[in-house]
Amino acid sequence: MDEVLAGALRCGIYERLDYLEMLIADGDTTSLAALAETELARLSIAWRALLALHEPDERGRCTRCSGWRRGRLFPCSVWVVAHEHLIAANHHADATSAAP
């Protein structure tokens, strides 16, 4: 992928994320419900596709993050970030809301 195309791809993705964050911050209840209906499935599919690329091989190493000399032990940084944002963030929010 050339530099211009890579830059456009990166810019497009960040613009989409900025747009979604703006909708979340400023949207009314109806807009947020519509957003959840369309975007949650897309985000779930995207996470699954990304995680599938980083599944460990038979030696327990991430094939995408591994170099040719040595492998990156599972979990790689992609799985760690997924856990932080999809699991740990929920546990933190649950603990915070349960506090007196």
mmCIF file with all atom_site columns, C-alpha atoms in Angstrom:
data_model
loop_
_atom_site.group_PDB
_atom_site.id
_atom_site.type_symbol
_atom_site.label_atom_id
_atom_site.label_alt_id
_atom_site.label_comp_id
_atom_site.label_asym_id
_atom_site.label_entity_id
_atom_site.label_seq_id
_atom_site.pdbx_PDB_ins_code
_atom_site.Cartn_x
_atom_site.Cartn_y
_atom_site.Cartn_z
_atom_site.occupancy
_atom_site.B_iso_or_equiv
_atom_site.pdbx_formal_charge
_atom_site.auth_seq_id
_atom_site.auth_comp_id
_atom_site.auth_asym_id
_atom_site.auth_atom_id
_atom_site.pdbx_PDB_model_num
ATOM 1   C CA . MET A 1 1   ? 0.000   0.000   0.000  1.00 0.00 ? 1   MET A CA 1
ATOM 2   C CA . ASP A 1 2   ? 1.493   3.317   -0.955 1.00 0.00 ? 2   ASP A CA 1
ATOM 3   C CA . GLU A 1 3   ? 1.900   6.192   1.462  1.00 0.00 ? 3   GLU A CA 1
ATOM 4   C CA . VAL A 1 4   ? -0.964  8.290   0.054  1.00 0.00 ? 4   VAL A CA 1
ATOM 5   C CA . LEU A 1 5   ? -3.457  5.416   0.158  1.00 0.00 ? 5   LEU A CA 1
ATOM 6   C CA . ALA A 1 6   ? -2.331  4.422   3.664  1.00 0.00 ? 6   ALA A CA 1
ATOM 7   C CA . GLY A 1 7   ? -2.760  8.025   4.827  1.00 0.00 ? 7   GLY A CA 1
ATOM 8   C CA . ALA A 1 8   ? -6.244  8.235   3.314  1.00 0.00 ? 8   ALA A CA 1
ATOM 9   C CA . LEU A 1 9   ? -7.242  4.933   4.926  1.00 0.00 ? 9   LEU A CA 1
ATOM 10  C CA . ARG A 1 10  ? -5.948  6.058   8.318  1.00 0.00 ? 10  ARG A CA 1
ATOM 11  C CA . CYS A 1 11  ? -7.603  9.473   8.010  1.00 0.00 ? 11  CYS A CA 1
ATOM 12  C CA . GLY A 1 12  ? -10.923 7.928   6.973  1.00 0.00 ? 12  GLY A CA 1
ATOM 13  C CA . ILE A 1 13  ? -10.974 5.600   9.942  1.00 0.00 ? 13  ILE A CA 1
ATOM 14  C CA . TYR A 1 14  ? -10.162 8.365   12.419 1.00 0.00 ? 14  TYR A CA 1
ATOM 15  C CA . GLU A 1 15  ? -12.825 10.611  10.853 1.00 0.00 ? 15  GLU A CA 1
ATOM 16  C CA . ARG A 1 16  ? -15.411 7.834   11.275 1.00 0.00 ? 16  ARG A CA 1
ATOM 17  C CA . LEU A 1 17  ? -14.416 7.331   14.914 1.00 0.00 ? 17  LEU A CA 1
ATOM 18  C CA . ASP A 1 18  ? -14.592 11.090  15.528 1.00 0.00 ? 18  ASP A CA 1
ATOM 19  C CA . TYR A 1 19  ? -18.062 11.161  13.951 1.00 0.00 ? 19  TYR A CA 1
ATOM 20  C CA . LEU A 1 20  ? -19.289 8.279   16.113 1.00 0.00 ? 20  LEU A CA 1
ATOM 21  C CA . GLU A 1 21  ? -17.891 9.894   19.264 1.00 0.00 ? 21  GLU A CA 1
ATOM 22  C CA . MET A 1 22  ? -19.631 13.172  18.356 1.00 0.00 ? 22  MET A CA 1
ATOM 23  C CA . LEU A 1 23  ? -22.925 11.335  17.875 1.00 0.00 ? 23  LEU A CA 1
ATOM 24  C CA . ILE A 1 24  ? -22.504 9.610   21.228 1.00 0.00 ? 24  ILE A CA 1
ATOM 25  C CA . ALA A 1 25  ? -21.719 12.877  23.003 1.00 0.00 ? 25  ALA A CA 1
ATOM 26  C CA . ASP A 1 26  ? -24.408 15.020  21.377 1.00 0.00 ? 26  ASP A CA 1
ATOM 27  C CA . GLY A 1 27  ? -27.116 12.590  20.308 1.00 0.00 ? 27  GLY A CA 1
ATOM 28  C CA . ASP A 1 28  ? -30.613 12.470  21.705 1.00 0.00 ? 28  ASP A CA 1
ATOM 29  C CA . THR A 1 29  ? -32.181 9.219   22.884 1.00 0.00 ? 29  THR A CA 1
ATOM 30  C CA . THR A 1 30  ? -33.665 8.364   19.493 1.00 0.00 ? 30  THR A CA 1
ATOM 31  C CA . SER A 1 31  ? -30.380 9.018   17.690 1.00 0.00 ? 31  SER A CA 1
ATOM 32  C CA . LEU A 1 32  ? -28.435 6.983   20.237 1.00 0.00 ? 32  LEU A CA 1
ATOM 33  C CA . ALA A 1 33  ? -30.840 4.049   19.885 1.00 0.00 ? 33  ALA A CA 1
ATOM 34  C CA . ALA A 1 34  ? -30.475 4.132   16.090 1.00 0.00 ? 34  ALA A CA 1
ATOM 35  C CA . LEU A 1 35  ? -26.713 4.405   16.447 1.00 0.00 ? 35  LEU A CA 1
ATOM 36  C CA . ALA A 1 36  ? -26.596 1.416   18.785 1.00 0.00 ? 36  ALA A CA 1
ATOM 37  C CA . GLU A 1 37  ? -28.751 -0.610  16.420 1.00 0.00 ? 37  GLU A CA 1
ATOM 38  C CA . THR A 1 38  ? -26.428 -0.065  13.462 1.00 0.00 ? 38  THR A CA 1
ATOM 39  C CA . GLU A 1 39  ? -22.985 0.398   14.960 1.00 0.00 ? 39  GLU A CA 1
ATOM 40  C CA . LEU A 1 40  ? -22.794 -2.166  17.765 1.00 0.00 ? 40  LEU A CA 1
ATOM 41  C CA . ALA A 1 41  ? -23.038 -5.076  15.349 1.00 0.00 ? 41  ALA A CA 1
ATOM 42  C CA . ARG A 1 42  ? -20.441 -3.495  13.038 1.00 0.00 ? 42  ARG A CA 1
ATOM 43  C CA . LEU A 1 43  ? -18.037 -2.889  15.916 1.00 0.00 ? 43  LEU A CA 1
ATOM 44  C CA . SER A 1 44  ? -18.503 -6.417  17.205 1.00 0.00 ? 44  SER A CA 1
ATOM 45  C CA . ILE A 1 45  ? -17.788 -7.839  13.743 1.00 0.00 ? 45  ILE A CA 1
ATOM 46  C CA . ALA A 1 46  ? -14.707 -5.625  13.428 1.00 0.00 ? 46  ALA A CA 1
ATOM 47  C CA . TRP A 1 47  ? -13.338 -6.732  16.820 1.00 0.00 ? 47  TRP A CA 1
ATOM 48  C CA . ARG A 1 48  ? -13.924 -10.393 15.947 1.00 0.00 ? 48  ARG A CA 1
ATOM 49  C CA . ALA A 1 49  ? -12.138 -10.009 12.611 1.00 0.00 ? 49  ALA A CA 1
ATOM 50  C CA . LEU A 1 50  ? -9.173  -8.268  14.244 1.00 0.00 ? 50  LEU A CA 1
ATOM 51  C CA . LEU A 1 51  ? -8.940  -10.857 17.018 1.00 0.00 ? 51  LEU A CA 1
ATOM 52  C CA . ALA A 1 52  ? -9.171  -13.707 14.492 1.00 0.00 ? 52  ALA A CA 1
ATOM 53  C CA . LEU A 1 53  ? -6.058  -12.304 12.798 1.00 0.00 ? 53  LEU A CA 1
ATOM 54  C CA . HIS A 1 54  ? -4.248  -12.485 16.141 1.00 0.00 ? 54  HIS A CA 1
ATOM 55  C CA . GLU A 1 55  ? -5.293  -15.977 17.249 1.00 0.00 ? 55  GLU A CA 1
ATOM 56  C CA . PRO A 1 56  ? -2.375  -17.948 18.681 1.00 0.00 ? 56  PRO A CA 1
ATOM 57  C CA . ASP A 1 57  ? -0.836  -20.759 16.635 1.00 0.00 ? 57  ASP A CA 1
ATOM 58  C CA . GLU A 1 58  ? -0.206  -24.304 17.878 1.00 0.00 ? 58  GLU A CA 1
ATOM 59  C CA . ARG A 1 59  ? 2.825   -23.030 19.839 1.00 0.00 ? 59  ARG A CA 1
ATOM 60  C CA . GLY A 1 60  ? 0.783   -20.336 21.569 1.00 0.00 ? 60  GLY A CA 1
ATOM 61  C CA . ARG A 1 61  ? 2.236   -17.457 19.581 1.00 0.00 ? 61  ARG A CA 1
ATOM 62  C CA . CYS A 1 62  ? 0.498   -14.659 17.705 1.00 0.00 ? 62  CYS A CA 1
ATOM 63  C CA . THR A 1 63  ? 1.308   -15.148 14.031 1.00 0.00 ? 63  THR A CA 1
ATOM 64  C CA . ARG A 1 64  ? 0.673   -11.491 13.155 1.00 0.00 ? 64  ARG A CA 1
ATOM 65  C CA . CYS A 1 65  ? 2.791   -9.948  15.907 1.00 0.00 ? 65  CYS A CA 1
ATOM 66  C CA . SER A 1 66  ? 5.586   -12.502 15.651 1.00 0.00 ? 66  SER A CA 1
ATOM 67  C CA . GLY A 1 67  ? 8.784   -11.848 13.812 1.00 0.00 ? 67  GLY A CA 1
ATOM 68  C CA . TRP A 1 68  ? 10.512  -14.499 11.754 1.00 0.00 ? 68  TRP A CA 1
ATOM 69  C CA . ARG A 1 69  ? 13.141  -15.131 14.443 1.00 0.00 ? 69  ARG A CA 1
ATOM 70  C CA . ARG A 1 70  ? 10.928  -15.434 17.466 1.00 0.00 ? 70  ARG A CA 1
ATOM 71  C CA . GLY A 1 71  ? 7.260   -15.438 18.156 1.00 0.00 ? 71  GLY A CA 1
ATOM 72  C CA . ARG A 1 72  ? 5.227   -13.134 20.349 1.00 0.00 ? 72  ARG A CA 1
ATOM 73  C CA . LEU A 1 73  ? 3.625   -15.132 23.122 1.00 0.00 ? 73  LEU A CA 1
ATOM 74  C CA . PHE A 1 74  ? -0.133  -14.983 23.445 1.00 0.00 ? 74  PHE A CA 1
ATOM 75  C CA . PRO A 1 75  ? -1.769  -12.716 24.432 1.00 0.00 ? 75  PRO A CA 1
ATOM 76  C CA . CYS A 1 76  ? -0.373  -10.130 22.059 1.00 0.00 ? 76  CYS A CA 1
ATOM 77  C CA . SER A 1 77  ? -1.064  -6.411  22.449 1.00 0.00 ? 77  SER A CA 1
ATOM 78  C CA . VAL A 1 78  ? -4.244  -6.646  20.350 1.00 0.00 ? 78  VAL A CA 1
ATOM 79  C CA . TRP A 1 79  ? -5.779  -9.143  22.773 1.00 0.00 ? 79  TRP A CA 1
ATOM 80  C CA . VAL A 1 80  ? -4.594  -7.109  25.779 1.00 0.00 ? 80  VAL A CA 1
ATOM 81  C CA . VAL A 1 81  ? -6.223  -3.943  24.397 1.00 0.00 ? 81  VAL A CA 1
ATOM 82  C CA . ALA A 1 82  ? -9.420  -5.883  23.610 1.00 0.00 ? 82  ALA A CA 1
ATOM 83  C CA . HIS A 1 83  ? -9.528  -7.155  27.184 1.00 0.00 ? 83  HIS A CA 1
ATOM 84  C CA . GLU A 1 84  ? -8.886  -3.701  28.631 1.00 0.00 ? 84  GLU A CA 1
ATOM 85  C CA . HIS A 1 85  ? -11.693 -2.091  26.620 1.00 0.00 ? 85  HIS A CA 1
ATOM 86  C CA . LEU A 1 86  ? -14.257 -4.892  26.375 1.00 0.00 ? 86  LEU A CA 1
ATOM 87  C CA . ILE A 1 87  ? -13.864 -6.683  29.723 1.00 0.00 ? 87  ILE A CA 1
ATOM 88  C CA . ALA A 1 88  ? -11.812 -4.719  32.263 1.00 0.00 ? 88  ALA A CA 1
ATOM 89  C CA . ALA A 1 89  ? -13.532 -1.410  31.477 1.00 0.00 ? 89  ALA A CA 1
ATOM 90  C CA . ASN A 1 90  ? -16.899 -3.044  32.208 1.00 0.00 ? 90  ASN A CA 1
ATOM 91  C CA . HIS A 1 91  ? -15.666 -4.454  35.510 1.00 0.00 ? 91  HIS A CA 1
ATOM 92  C CA . HIS A 1 92  ? -14.271 -1.067  36.498 1.00 0.00 ? 92  HIS A CA 1
ATOM 93  C CA . ALA A 1 93  ? -17.554 0.654   35.621 1.00 0.00 ? 93  ALA A CA 1
ATOM 94  C CA . ASP A 1 94  ? -19.550 -2.003  37.530 1.00 0.00 ? 94  ASP A CA 1
ATOM 95  C CA . ALA A 1 95  ? -17.346 -1.590  40.617 1.00 0.00 ? 95  ALA A CA 1
ATOM 96  C CA . THR A 1 96  ? -17.603 2.202   40.432 1.00 0.00 ? 96  THR A CA 1
ATOM 97  C CA . SER A 1 97  ? -21.388 2.200   40.105 1.00 0.00 ? 97  SER A CA 1
ATOM 98  C CA . ALA A 1 98  ? -21.710 -0.293  42.982 1.00 0.00 ? 98  ALA A CA 1
ATOM 99  C CA . ALA A 1 99  ? -19.681 1.892   45.347 1.00 0.00 ? 99  ALA A CA 1
ATOM 100 C CA . PRO A 1 100 ? -21.714 3.646   48.077 1.00 0.00 ? 100 PRO A CA 1
#
